[in-house]
Structures are given as structure tokens and as C-alpha cells.
CSV table of C-alpha atoms in Angstrom, one decimal:
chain,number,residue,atom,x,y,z
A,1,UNK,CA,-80.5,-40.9,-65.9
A,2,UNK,CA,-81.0,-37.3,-66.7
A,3,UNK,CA,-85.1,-37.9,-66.7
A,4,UNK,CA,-84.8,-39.2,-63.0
A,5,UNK,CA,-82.6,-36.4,-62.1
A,6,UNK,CA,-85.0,-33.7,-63.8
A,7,UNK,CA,-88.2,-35.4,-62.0
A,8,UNK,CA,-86.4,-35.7,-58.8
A,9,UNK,CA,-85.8,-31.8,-58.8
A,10,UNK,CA,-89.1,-31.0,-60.1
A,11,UNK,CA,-90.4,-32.9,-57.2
A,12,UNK,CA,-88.9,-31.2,-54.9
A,13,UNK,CA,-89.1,-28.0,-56.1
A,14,UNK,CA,-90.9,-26.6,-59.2
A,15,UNK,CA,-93.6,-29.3,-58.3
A,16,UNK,CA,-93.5,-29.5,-54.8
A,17,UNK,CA,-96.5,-32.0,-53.5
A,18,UNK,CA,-97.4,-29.8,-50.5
A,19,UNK,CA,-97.3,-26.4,-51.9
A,20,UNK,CA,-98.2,-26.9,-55.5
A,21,UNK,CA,-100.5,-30.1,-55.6
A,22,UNK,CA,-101.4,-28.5,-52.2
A,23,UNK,CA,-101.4,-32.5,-50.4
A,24,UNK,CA,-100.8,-34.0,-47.3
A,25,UNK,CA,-102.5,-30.5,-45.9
A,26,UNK,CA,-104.2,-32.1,-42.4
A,27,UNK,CA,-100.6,-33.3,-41.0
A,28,UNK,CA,-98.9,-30.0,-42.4
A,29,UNK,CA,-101.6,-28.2,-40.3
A,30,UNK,CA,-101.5,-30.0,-36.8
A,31,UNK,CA,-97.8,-30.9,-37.2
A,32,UNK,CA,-96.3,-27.9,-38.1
A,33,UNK,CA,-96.4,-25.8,-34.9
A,34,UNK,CA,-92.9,-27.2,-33.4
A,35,UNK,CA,-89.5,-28.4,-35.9
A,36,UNK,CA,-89.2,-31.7,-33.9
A,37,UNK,CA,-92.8,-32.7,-34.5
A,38,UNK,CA,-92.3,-31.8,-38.3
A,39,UNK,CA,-89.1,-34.0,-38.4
A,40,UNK,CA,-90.3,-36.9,-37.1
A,41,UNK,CA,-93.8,-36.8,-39.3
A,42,UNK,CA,-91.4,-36.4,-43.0
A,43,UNK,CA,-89.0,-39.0,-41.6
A,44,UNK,CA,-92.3,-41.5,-41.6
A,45,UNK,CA,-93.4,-39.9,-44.4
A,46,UNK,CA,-90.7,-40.5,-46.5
A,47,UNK,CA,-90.5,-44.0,-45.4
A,48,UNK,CA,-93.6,-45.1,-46.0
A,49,UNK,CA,-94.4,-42.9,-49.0
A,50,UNK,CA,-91.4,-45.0,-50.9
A,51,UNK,CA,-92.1,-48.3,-49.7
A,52,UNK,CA,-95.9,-48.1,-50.6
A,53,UNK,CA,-95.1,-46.9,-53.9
A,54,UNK,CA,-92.9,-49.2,-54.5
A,55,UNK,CA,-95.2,-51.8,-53.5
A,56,UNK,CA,-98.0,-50.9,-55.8
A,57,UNK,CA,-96.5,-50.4,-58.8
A,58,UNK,CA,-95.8,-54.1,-59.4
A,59,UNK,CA,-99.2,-54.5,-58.2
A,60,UNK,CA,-100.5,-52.6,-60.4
A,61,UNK,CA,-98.6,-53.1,-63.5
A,62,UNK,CA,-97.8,-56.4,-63.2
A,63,UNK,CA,-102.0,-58.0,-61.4
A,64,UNK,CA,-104.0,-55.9,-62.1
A,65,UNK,CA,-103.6,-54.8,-65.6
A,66,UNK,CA,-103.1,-57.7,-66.8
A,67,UNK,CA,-106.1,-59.0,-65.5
A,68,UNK,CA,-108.0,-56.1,-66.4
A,69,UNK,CA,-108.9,-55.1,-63.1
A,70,UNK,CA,-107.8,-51.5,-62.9
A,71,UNK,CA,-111.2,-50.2,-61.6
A,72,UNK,CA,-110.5,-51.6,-58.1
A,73,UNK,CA,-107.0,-49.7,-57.5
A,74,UNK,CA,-107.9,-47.4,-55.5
A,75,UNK,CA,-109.1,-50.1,-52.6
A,76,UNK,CA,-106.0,-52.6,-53.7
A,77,UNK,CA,-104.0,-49.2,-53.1
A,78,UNK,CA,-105.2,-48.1,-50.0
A,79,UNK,CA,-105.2,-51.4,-48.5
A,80,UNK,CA,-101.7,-51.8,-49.7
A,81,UNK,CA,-101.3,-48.6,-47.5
A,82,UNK,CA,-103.0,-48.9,-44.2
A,83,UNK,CA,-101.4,-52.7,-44.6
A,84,UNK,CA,-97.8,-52.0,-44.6
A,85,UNK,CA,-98.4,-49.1,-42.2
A,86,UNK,CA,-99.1,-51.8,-39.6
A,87,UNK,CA,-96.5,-54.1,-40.7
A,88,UNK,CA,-93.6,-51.6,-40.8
A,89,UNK,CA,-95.2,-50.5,-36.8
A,90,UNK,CA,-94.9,-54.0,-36.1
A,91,UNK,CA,-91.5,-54.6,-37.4
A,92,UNK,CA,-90.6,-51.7,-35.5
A,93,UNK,CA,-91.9,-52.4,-32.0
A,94,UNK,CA,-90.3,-55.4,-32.3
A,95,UNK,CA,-86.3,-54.8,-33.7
A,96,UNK,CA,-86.3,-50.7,-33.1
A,97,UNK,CA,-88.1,-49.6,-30.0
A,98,UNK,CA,-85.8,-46.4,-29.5
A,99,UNK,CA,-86.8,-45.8,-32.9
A,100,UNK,CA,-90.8,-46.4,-32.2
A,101,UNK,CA,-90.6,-44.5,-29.8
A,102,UNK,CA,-89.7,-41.5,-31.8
A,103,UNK,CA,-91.6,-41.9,-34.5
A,104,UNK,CA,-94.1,-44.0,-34.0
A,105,UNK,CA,-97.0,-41.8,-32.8
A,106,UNK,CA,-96.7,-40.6,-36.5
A,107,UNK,CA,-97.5,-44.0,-37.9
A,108,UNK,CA,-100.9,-44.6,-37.8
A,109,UNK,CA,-101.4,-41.3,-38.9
A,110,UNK,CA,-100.0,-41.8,-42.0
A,111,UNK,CA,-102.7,-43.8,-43.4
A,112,UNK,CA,-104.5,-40.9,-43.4
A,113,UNK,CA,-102.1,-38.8,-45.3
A,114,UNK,CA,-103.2,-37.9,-48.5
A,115,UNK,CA,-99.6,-37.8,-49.8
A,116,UNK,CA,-98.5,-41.4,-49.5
A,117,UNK,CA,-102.4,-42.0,-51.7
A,118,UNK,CA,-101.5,-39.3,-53.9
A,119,UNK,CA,-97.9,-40.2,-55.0
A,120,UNK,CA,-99.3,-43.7,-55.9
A,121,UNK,CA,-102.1,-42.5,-57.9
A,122,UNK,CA,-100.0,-40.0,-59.5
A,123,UNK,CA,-97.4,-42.6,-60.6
A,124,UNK,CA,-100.6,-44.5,-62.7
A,125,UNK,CA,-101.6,-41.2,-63.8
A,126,UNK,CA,-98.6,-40.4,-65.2
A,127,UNK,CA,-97.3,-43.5,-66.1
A,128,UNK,CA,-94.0,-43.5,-65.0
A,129,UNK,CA,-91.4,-46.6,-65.0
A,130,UNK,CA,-90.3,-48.6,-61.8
A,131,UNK,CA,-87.3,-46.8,-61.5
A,132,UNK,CA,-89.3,-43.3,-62.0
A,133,UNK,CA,-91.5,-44.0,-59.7
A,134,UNK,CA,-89.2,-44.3,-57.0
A,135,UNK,CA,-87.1,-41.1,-57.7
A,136,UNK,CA,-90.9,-39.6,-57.5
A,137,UNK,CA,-92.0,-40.9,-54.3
A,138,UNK,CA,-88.9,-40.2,-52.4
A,139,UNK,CA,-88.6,-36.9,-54.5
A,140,UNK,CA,-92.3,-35.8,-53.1
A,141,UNK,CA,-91.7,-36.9,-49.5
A,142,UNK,CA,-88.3,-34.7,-49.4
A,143,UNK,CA,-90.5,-31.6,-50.8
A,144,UNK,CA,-93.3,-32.3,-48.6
A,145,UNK,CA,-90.5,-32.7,-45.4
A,146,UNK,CA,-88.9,-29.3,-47.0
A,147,UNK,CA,-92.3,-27.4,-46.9
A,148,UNK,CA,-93.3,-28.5,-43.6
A,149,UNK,CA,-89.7,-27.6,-42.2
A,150,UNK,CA,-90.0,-23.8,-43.4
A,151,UNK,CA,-93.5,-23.7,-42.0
A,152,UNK,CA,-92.6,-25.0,-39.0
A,153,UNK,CA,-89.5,-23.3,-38.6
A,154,UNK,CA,-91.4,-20.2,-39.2
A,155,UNK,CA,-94.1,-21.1,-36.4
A,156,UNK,CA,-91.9,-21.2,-34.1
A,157,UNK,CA,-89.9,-18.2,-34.8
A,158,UNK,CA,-93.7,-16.5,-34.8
A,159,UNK,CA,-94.6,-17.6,-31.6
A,160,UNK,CA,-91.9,-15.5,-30.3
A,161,UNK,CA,-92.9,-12.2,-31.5
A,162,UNK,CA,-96.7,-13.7,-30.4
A,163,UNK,CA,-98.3,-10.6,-31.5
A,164,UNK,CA,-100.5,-12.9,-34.1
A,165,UNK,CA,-104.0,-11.6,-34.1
A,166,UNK,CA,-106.4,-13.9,-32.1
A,167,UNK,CA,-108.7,-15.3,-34.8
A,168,UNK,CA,-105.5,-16.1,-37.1
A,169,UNK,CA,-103.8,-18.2,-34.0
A,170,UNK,CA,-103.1,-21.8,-34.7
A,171,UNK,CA,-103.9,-22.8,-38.3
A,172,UNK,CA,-105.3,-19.6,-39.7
A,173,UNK,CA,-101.9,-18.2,-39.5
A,174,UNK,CA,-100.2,-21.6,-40.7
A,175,UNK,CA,-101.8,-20.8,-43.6
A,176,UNK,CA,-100.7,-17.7,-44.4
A,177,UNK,CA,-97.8,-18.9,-44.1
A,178,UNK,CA,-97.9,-21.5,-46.4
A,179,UNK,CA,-98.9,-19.5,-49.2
A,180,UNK,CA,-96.4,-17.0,-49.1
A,181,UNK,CA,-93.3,-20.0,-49.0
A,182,UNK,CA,-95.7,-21.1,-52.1
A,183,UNK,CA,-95.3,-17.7,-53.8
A,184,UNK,CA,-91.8,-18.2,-53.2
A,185,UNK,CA,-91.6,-21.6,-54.6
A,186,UNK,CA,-93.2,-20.5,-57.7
A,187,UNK,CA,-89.9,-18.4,-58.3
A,188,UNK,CA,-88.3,-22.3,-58.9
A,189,UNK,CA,-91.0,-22.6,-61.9
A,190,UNK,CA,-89.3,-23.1,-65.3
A,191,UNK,CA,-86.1,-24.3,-63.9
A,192,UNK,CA,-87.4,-28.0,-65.1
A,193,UNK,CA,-90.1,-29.0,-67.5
A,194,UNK,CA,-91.7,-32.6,-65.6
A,195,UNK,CA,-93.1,-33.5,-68.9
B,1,UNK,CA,-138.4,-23.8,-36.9
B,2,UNK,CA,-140.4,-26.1,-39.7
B,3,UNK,CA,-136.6,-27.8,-39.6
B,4,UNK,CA,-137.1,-28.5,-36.2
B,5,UNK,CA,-140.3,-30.0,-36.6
B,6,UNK,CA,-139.4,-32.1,-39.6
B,7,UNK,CA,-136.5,-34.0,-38.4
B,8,UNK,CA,-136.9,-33.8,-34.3
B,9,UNK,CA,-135.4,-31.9,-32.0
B,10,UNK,CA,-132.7,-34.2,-32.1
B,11,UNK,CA,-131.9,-34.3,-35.7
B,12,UNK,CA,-132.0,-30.8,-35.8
B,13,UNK,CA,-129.2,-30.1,-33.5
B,14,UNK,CA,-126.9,-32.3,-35.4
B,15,UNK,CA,-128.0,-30.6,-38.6
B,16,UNK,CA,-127.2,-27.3,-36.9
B,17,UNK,CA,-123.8,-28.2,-35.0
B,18,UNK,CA,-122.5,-29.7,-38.4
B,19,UNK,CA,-123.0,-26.3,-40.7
B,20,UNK,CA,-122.0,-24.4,-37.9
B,21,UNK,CA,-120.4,-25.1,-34.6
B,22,UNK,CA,-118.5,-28.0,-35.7
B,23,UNK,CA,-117.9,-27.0,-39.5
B,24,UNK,CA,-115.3,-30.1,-40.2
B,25,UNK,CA,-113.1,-27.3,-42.5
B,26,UNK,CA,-113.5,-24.6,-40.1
B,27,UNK,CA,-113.6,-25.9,-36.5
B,28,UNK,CA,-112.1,-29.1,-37.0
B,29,UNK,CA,-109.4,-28.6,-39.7
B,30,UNK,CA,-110.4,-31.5,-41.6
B,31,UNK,CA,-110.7,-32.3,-45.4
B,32,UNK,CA,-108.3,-29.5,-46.5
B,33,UNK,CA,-106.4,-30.8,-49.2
B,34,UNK,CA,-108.9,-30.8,-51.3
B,35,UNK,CA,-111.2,-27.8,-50.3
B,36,UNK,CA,-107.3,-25.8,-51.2
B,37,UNK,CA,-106.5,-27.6,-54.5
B,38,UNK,CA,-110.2,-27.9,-56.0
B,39,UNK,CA,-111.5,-24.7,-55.3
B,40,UNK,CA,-109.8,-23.0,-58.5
B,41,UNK,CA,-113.0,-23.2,-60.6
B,42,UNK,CA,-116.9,-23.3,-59.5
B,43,UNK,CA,-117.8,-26.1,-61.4
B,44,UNK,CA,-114.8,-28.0,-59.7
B,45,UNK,CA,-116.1,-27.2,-56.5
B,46,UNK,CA,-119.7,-28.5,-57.0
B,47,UNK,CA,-118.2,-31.7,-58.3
B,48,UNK,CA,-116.2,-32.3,-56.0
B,49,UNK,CA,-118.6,-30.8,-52.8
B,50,UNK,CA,-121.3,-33.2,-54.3
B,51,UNK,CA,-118.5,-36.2,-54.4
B,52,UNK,CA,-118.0,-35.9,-51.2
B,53,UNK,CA,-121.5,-35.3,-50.2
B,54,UNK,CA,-122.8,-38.8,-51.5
B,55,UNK,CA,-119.7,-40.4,-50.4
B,56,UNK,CA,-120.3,-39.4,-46.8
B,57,UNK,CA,-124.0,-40.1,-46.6
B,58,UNK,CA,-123.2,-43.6,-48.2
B,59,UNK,CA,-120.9,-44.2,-45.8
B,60,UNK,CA,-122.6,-43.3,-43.1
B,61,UNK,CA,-125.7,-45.6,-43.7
B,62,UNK,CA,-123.3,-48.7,-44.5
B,63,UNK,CA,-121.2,-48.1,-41.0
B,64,UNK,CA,-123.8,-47.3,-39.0
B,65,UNK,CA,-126.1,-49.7,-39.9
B,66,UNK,CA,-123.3,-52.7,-39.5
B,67,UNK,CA,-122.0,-51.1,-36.6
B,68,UNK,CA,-122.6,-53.5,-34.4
B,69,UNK,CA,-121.0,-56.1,-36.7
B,70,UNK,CA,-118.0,-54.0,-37.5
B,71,UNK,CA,-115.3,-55.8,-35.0
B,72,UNK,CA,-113.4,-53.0,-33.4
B,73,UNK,CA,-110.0,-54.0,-34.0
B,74,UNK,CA,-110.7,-54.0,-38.0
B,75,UNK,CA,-112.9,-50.9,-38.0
B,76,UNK,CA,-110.8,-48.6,-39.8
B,77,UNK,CA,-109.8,-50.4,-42.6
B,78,UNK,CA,-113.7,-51.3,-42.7
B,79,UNK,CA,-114.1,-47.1,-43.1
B,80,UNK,CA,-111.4,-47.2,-45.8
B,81,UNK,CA,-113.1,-49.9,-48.0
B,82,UNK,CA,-116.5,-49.0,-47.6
B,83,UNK,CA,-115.0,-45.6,-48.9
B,84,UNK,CA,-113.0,-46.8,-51.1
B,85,UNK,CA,-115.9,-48.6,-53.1
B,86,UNK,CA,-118.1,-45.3,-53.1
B,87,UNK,CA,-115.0,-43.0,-54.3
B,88,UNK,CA,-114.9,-45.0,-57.5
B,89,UNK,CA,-118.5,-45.2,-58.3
B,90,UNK,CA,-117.9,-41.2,-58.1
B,91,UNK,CA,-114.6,-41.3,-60.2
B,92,UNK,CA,-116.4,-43.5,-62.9
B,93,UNK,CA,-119.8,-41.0,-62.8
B,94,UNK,CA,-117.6,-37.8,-63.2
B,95,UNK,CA,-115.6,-39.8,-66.1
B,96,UNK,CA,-118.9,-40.8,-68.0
B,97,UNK,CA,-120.7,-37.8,-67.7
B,98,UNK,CA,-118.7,-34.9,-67.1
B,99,UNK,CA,-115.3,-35.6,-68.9
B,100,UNK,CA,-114.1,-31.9,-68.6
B,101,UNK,CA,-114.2,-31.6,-64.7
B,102,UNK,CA,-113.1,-35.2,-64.3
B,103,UNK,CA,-110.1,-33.8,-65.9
B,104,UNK,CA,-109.3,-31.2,-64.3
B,105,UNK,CA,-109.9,-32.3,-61.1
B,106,UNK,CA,-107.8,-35.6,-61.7
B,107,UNK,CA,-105.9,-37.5,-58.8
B,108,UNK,CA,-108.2,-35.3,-56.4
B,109,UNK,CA,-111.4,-37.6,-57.0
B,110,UNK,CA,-109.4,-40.6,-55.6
B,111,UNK,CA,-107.6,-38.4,-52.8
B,112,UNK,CA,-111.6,-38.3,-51.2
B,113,UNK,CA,-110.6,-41.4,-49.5
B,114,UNK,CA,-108.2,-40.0,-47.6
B,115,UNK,CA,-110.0,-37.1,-46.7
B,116,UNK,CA,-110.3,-37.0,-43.3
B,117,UNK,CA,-113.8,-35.4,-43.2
B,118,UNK,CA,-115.6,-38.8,-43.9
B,119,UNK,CA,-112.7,-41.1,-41.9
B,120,UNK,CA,-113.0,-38.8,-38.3
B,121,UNK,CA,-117.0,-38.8,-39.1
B,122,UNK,CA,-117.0,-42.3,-39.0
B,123,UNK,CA,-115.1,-42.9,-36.1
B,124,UNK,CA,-116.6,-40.4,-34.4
B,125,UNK,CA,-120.1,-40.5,-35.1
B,126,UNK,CA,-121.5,-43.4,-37.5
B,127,UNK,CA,-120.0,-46.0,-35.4
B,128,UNK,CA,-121.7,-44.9,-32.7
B,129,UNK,CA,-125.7,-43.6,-33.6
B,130,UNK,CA,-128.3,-44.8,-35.2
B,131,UNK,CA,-129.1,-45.1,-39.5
B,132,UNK,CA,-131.2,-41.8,-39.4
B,133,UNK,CA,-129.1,-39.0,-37.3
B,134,UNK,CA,-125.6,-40.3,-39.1
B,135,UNK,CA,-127.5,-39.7,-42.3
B,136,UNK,CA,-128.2,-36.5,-40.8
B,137,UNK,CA,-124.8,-35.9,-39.7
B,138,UNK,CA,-123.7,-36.7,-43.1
B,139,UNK,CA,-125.9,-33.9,-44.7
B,140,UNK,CA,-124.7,-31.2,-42.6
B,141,UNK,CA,-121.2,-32.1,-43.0
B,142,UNK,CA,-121.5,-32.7,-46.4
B,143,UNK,CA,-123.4,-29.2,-47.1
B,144,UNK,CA,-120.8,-27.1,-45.2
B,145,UNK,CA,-118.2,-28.5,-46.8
B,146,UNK,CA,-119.9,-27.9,-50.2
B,147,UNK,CA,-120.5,-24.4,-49.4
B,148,UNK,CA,-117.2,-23.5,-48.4
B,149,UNK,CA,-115.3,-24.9,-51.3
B,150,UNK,CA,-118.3,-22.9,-53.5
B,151,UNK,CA,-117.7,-19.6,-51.7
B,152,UNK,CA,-113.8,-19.7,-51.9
B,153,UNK,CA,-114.2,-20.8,-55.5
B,154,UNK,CA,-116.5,-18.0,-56.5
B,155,UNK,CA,-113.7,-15.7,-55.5
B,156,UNK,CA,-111.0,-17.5,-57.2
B,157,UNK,CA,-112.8,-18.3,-60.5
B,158,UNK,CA,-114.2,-14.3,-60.6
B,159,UNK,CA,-110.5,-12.8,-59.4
B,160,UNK,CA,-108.2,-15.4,-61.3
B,161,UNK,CA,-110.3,-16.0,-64.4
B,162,UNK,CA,-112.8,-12.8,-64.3
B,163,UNK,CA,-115.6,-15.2,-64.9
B,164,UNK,CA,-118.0,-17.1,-63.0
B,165,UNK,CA,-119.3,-21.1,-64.0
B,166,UNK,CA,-117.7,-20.3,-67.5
B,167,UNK,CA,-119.4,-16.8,-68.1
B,168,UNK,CA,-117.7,-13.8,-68.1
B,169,UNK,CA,-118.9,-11.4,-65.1
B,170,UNK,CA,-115.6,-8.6,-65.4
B,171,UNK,CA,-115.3,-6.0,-67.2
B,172,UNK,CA,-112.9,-6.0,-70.3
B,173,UNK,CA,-110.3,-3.9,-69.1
B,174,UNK,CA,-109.9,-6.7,-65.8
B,175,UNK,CA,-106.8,-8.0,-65.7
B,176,UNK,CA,-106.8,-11.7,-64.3
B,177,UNK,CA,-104.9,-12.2,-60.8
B,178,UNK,CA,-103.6,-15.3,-62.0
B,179,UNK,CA,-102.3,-16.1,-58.5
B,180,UNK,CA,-105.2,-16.8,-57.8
B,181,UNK,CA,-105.4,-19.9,-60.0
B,182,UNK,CA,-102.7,-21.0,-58.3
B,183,UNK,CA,-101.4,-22.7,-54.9
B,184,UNK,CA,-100.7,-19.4,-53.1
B,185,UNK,CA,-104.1,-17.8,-53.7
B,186,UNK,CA,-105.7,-21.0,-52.2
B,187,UNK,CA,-103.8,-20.5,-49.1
B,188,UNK,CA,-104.4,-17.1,-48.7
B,189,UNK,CA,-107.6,-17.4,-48.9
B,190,UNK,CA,-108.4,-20.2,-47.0
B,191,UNK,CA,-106.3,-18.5,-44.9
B,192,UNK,CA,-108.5,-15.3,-44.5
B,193,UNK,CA,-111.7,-17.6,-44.4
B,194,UNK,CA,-110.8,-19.3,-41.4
B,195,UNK,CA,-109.3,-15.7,-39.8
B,196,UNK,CA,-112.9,-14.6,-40.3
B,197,UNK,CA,-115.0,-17.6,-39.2
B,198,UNK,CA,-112.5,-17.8,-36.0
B,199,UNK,CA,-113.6,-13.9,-35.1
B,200,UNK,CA,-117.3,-14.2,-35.8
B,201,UNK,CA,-116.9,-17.9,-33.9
B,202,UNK,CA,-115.4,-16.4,-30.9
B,203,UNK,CA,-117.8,-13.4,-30.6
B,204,UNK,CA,-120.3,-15.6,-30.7
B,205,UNK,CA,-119.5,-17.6,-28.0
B,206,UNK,CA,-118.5,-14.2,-25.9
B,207,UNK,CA,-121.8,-13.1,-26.5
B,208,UNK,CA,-123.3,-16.6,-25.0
B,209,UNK,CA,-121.2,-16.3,-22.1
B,210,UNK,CA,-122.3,-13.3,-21.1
């Protein structure tokens, strides 16, 4: 129970997917110049970066090791992906439409964020247990959510000063940004060994 | 202008608007994932800028080639597999051959498939043109990403590590900025890249308007 804790926090914090494994970058760039944007993009992300890992891990531990098929898991993964992206917009246009509405713009995006690929790959990688790889995925989806909220938050505070200079406007300055809440982040290194 | 003449006026402008005007890191913001987290160490960023080099030309003869086959409702999850496929031939070459960077880079040789330089060239161009100019497209795209991630490298490999492809190039007193190595110096960087291909971009075009 302790592990789970520890690797939840270190997700989160000391190993935070967007601004130490430096992942899901394209969405964090486009997405992060208003909160409410940001908000609805982690809310999908940490949906579907759960669900999808907790779809592949019995696929992978329980088909295609067994049959000794491991070289293909990067297409059985991303098809797992893009698959259950379209099911859970489905599901959603049918039983939720307030809640399609919100977030489902976001959706099909998500197939193309390189976090929800990542945290699966990661979780073979590393080798972690079901249970593990759960805390992970919805760990790494709460510290993506958390770095895209500062940035964002920041953005728009920025954009009331406005005195940016004109070549560092829009993702140039995002940027910037980022790596000084990284620097900041790195202050959390130490407080819990992932290994 | 022997460029011009050996691929057509036609080819050549797509060569020239992929380095250049339409740099996918640059212009379009794509692909930055890994340009940020592999461009720690020179010989990580040749991997990975060859990778994605022969991931994107591949792809772009097997779409455009099948693209009138490709049905348009299933086209992107045509992209991913067709990707997909290529990603690991690269995965298991870097694994057989060069063991060391296939380390270090890790989870980053499978994150190609998601990066969205070879995806939004697909949909925007393969699917569309004909064998030759998306093979085109896919050299110039793949080039200017390669030299990007190379440049940025060189300065993190020479300021974090004081050496350059393994060698050491500072001095002895040189005291590694070890940030550098690290997620902040990649965002700084990148960061001050794009602040300076923005100005010269935008005097450029001020100088063509006038």
C-alpha cells in the first residue's frame, strides 16, 4: 500500500510526466492559453489515460506474452487507444450530451496525445502490477492536469501585463514558462525514490 | 538553383516551404515532445531525427500511394498503423545495433507514433499528392526536424556535459550546467529557439511586404 502511495506522489510530483518526461507537449502548447480550456483537456485526459491503461495491461500481460507476441504492442496499444477514444465519444453522445458538449472537442484529440501512449508503454517498461499501474496512470494524468493548470494560469495572468515581446507571443513564451515551473518542480526531487 | 532543376520547380518549393516556411517544430508547433526530451545528447538526436526521418518518408509512400483506397472514414487509424508498423522496425534496429542510445532514449522511440509531425503530414499532405512530392515533403520535414533537435542538442550536450558526440570539447576548469541535462534547460531553450526563428520569420515577411 505504501509502494502505490510513493508512486502515486512521485507521479505527480518528483516525476511529473509533463515537466520531467517532458510528454503530452502539443496539447500543453495549444491548450494552455485559457484555465477553462486546460480543465476540460486534463478532465479527458485523465479519463482516458486510466481507462486505456487499464485496458492494455491485461492485454498485454495476459495475450500477448503469453503468446509471445510482444513485438506488435505498440499497434495492439495504439489501437486500443484511438479504439476506446471513439467508444467512450459514442457512449457519451449518447447518455451525456451536456457532458459532450463540454468536453468533447478534446476527445479526438486525445488520440494524439502522447501521454495516454506513454503511460502505457511506461507501465511495460517498468513492469509494474495491475494495481500499480493504475495508481500510475491516474497519478500521471493529475501531474500532467497540475502542470498544464500553472501554465495556464500563468498565461492568462500574462496576457494582462501584455508587454510579452512579439516573437515570444503564443508558444515561445509558453515555454518559458514551462521551464521555469519545471525548475521549480525539481525542488520536489528526493522527496520519493520511484524505484 | 541545380535543386531546382533536379526535382522541378514543383518539388522544389515543397522542399523549400518544409525547411523553412512551414518548419513543423517552428511554424507549426508540432513533434515537440520529443525534439524537448531527446535533445539531451547529440547522438540521441541523430537517432531519433533519423527515426523519424524514415518513418515519415515510409509513410508517406504507403498513404499516398493507397490514397485513393484508403476510405475516408477509417483514414486515421490507417495513418496510426501504417506508423505503427514502421516505429517498430526502428525500435528493433536501434535495439540490435545501437544498444546504448536505444537505452537512453527508451519509451521515446515508441512515443514517434504519436508524434504529430508524421500524423498532421499525412492528413494534410500524403492523402492528398502524388508518390513523388509526398516523398519530397517527407524529406524536408524530416531534415528540419533533424536539424533542429541536432542544433539544440549541440548546446545541451557541450553546456550540460562539456562534451560534444562523446568527446570532450571544454576546458577542464568547466563546470557542467547540469540543468541543462535536464527538463528545464530543454524548455528554455526551445524556448529561446522558437523566440529567435519567430523574429527572423517575421522580418522576413516584413521585408516581402514592403
Amino acid at each position: 500500500m505504501a509502494h502505490a502511495l510513493t508512486i502515486f506522489i512521485a507521479a505527480i510530483l518528483t516525476h511529473n510526466i509533463a515537466l520531467t518526461y517532458l510528454l503530452g507537449m502539443c496539447p500543453f502548447i495549444s491548450l494552455s492559453r485559457s484555465i477553462k480550456t486546460a480543465f476540460g483537456m486534463s478532465i479527458a485526459v485523465i479519463f482516458v489515460v486510466t481507462l486505456t491503461a487499464a485496458i492494455n495491461w491485461p492485454i498485454y500481460h495476459k495475450i500477448l506474452v503469453p503468446l509471445e507476441s510482444e513485438i506488435i504492442y505498440y499497434i495492439v496499444f495504439i489501437i486500443v487507444i484511438a479504439a476506446s477514444v471513439q467508444l467512450v465519444e459514442m457512449i457519451m453522445e449518447r447518455f451525456f450530451p451536456p457532458l459532450q458538449a463540454a468536453f468533447g472537442i478534446f476527445l479526438p484529440l486525445i488520440t494524439v496525445n502522447c501521454t495516454v501512449l506513454a503511460v502505457s508503454l511506461f507501465m511495460v517498461l517498468r513492469d509494474y502490477s495491475y494495481g500499480m499501474t493504475l495508481v500510475f496512470a491516474l497519478g500521471s494524468a493529475v501531474g500532467w492536469m497540475l502542470a498544464i493548470m500553472i501554465v495556464a494560469a500563468i498565461n492568462e495572468k500574462l496576457k494582462l501585463i501584455g508587454d510579452i515581446p512579439g516573437g515570444l507571443k503564443g508558444s515561445g513564451i509558453i515555454m518559458i514558462i514551462a521551464g521555469i515551473i519545471a525548475l521549480a518542480f525539481m525542488g520536489f526531487g528526493g522527496m520519493v525514490d520511484i524505484n | 538553383m541545380v535543386l531546382k532543376k533536379l526535382f522541378g520547380p514543383e518539388g522544389y518549393k515543397i522542399l523549400k516551404k518544409g525547411i523553412w516556411r512551414e518548419h513543423p517544430i517552428f511554424a507549426a508547433g508540432l513533434g515537440i515532445c520529443s525534439a524537448l526530451a531527446v535533445s539531451n545528447k547529440v547522438e540521441n538526436a541523430v537517432a531519433m531525427g533519423a527515426g523519424v526521418t524514415f518513418v515519415l518518408i515510409a509513410t508517406a509512400i504507403i498513404v499516398s500511394t493507397l490514397r485513393s483506397l484508403i476510405p475516408q472514414r477509417v483514414r486515421i487509424i490507417t495513418y496510426m498503423i501504417t506508423i505503427a508498423s514502421f516505429v517498430i522496425i526502428v525500435d528493433k534496429f536501434l535495439k540490435a545495433f545501437f544498444p546504448v542510445i536505444s537505452e537512453s532514449v527508451g519509451p521515446y522511440v515508441g512515443l514517434i507514433i504519436t508524434n504529430c509531425i508524421i500524423m498532421g503530414r499525412a492528413e494534410a499532405f500524403y492523402i492528398q499528392n502524388k508518390v513523388y512530392h509526398s516523398v519530397l515533403d517527407a524529406v524536408s520535414n524530416g531534415l528540419s526536424y533533424s536539424y533542429t533537435l541536432i542544433t539544440i542538442a549541440i548546446v545541451r550536450e557541450v553546456l550540460g556535459f562539456g562534451t560534444l558526440l562523446g568527446f570532450r570539447v571544454m576546458p577542464g576548469g568547466w563546470e557542467n550546467w547540469v540543468v541543462m541535462t535536464m527538463a528545464p534547460g530543454a524548455f528554455f531553450l526551445l524556448g529561446l529557439a522558437l523566440w529567435i526563428s519567430r523574429a527572423i520569420a517575421e522580418r522576413g515577411s516584413a521585408e516581402e511586404e514592403a
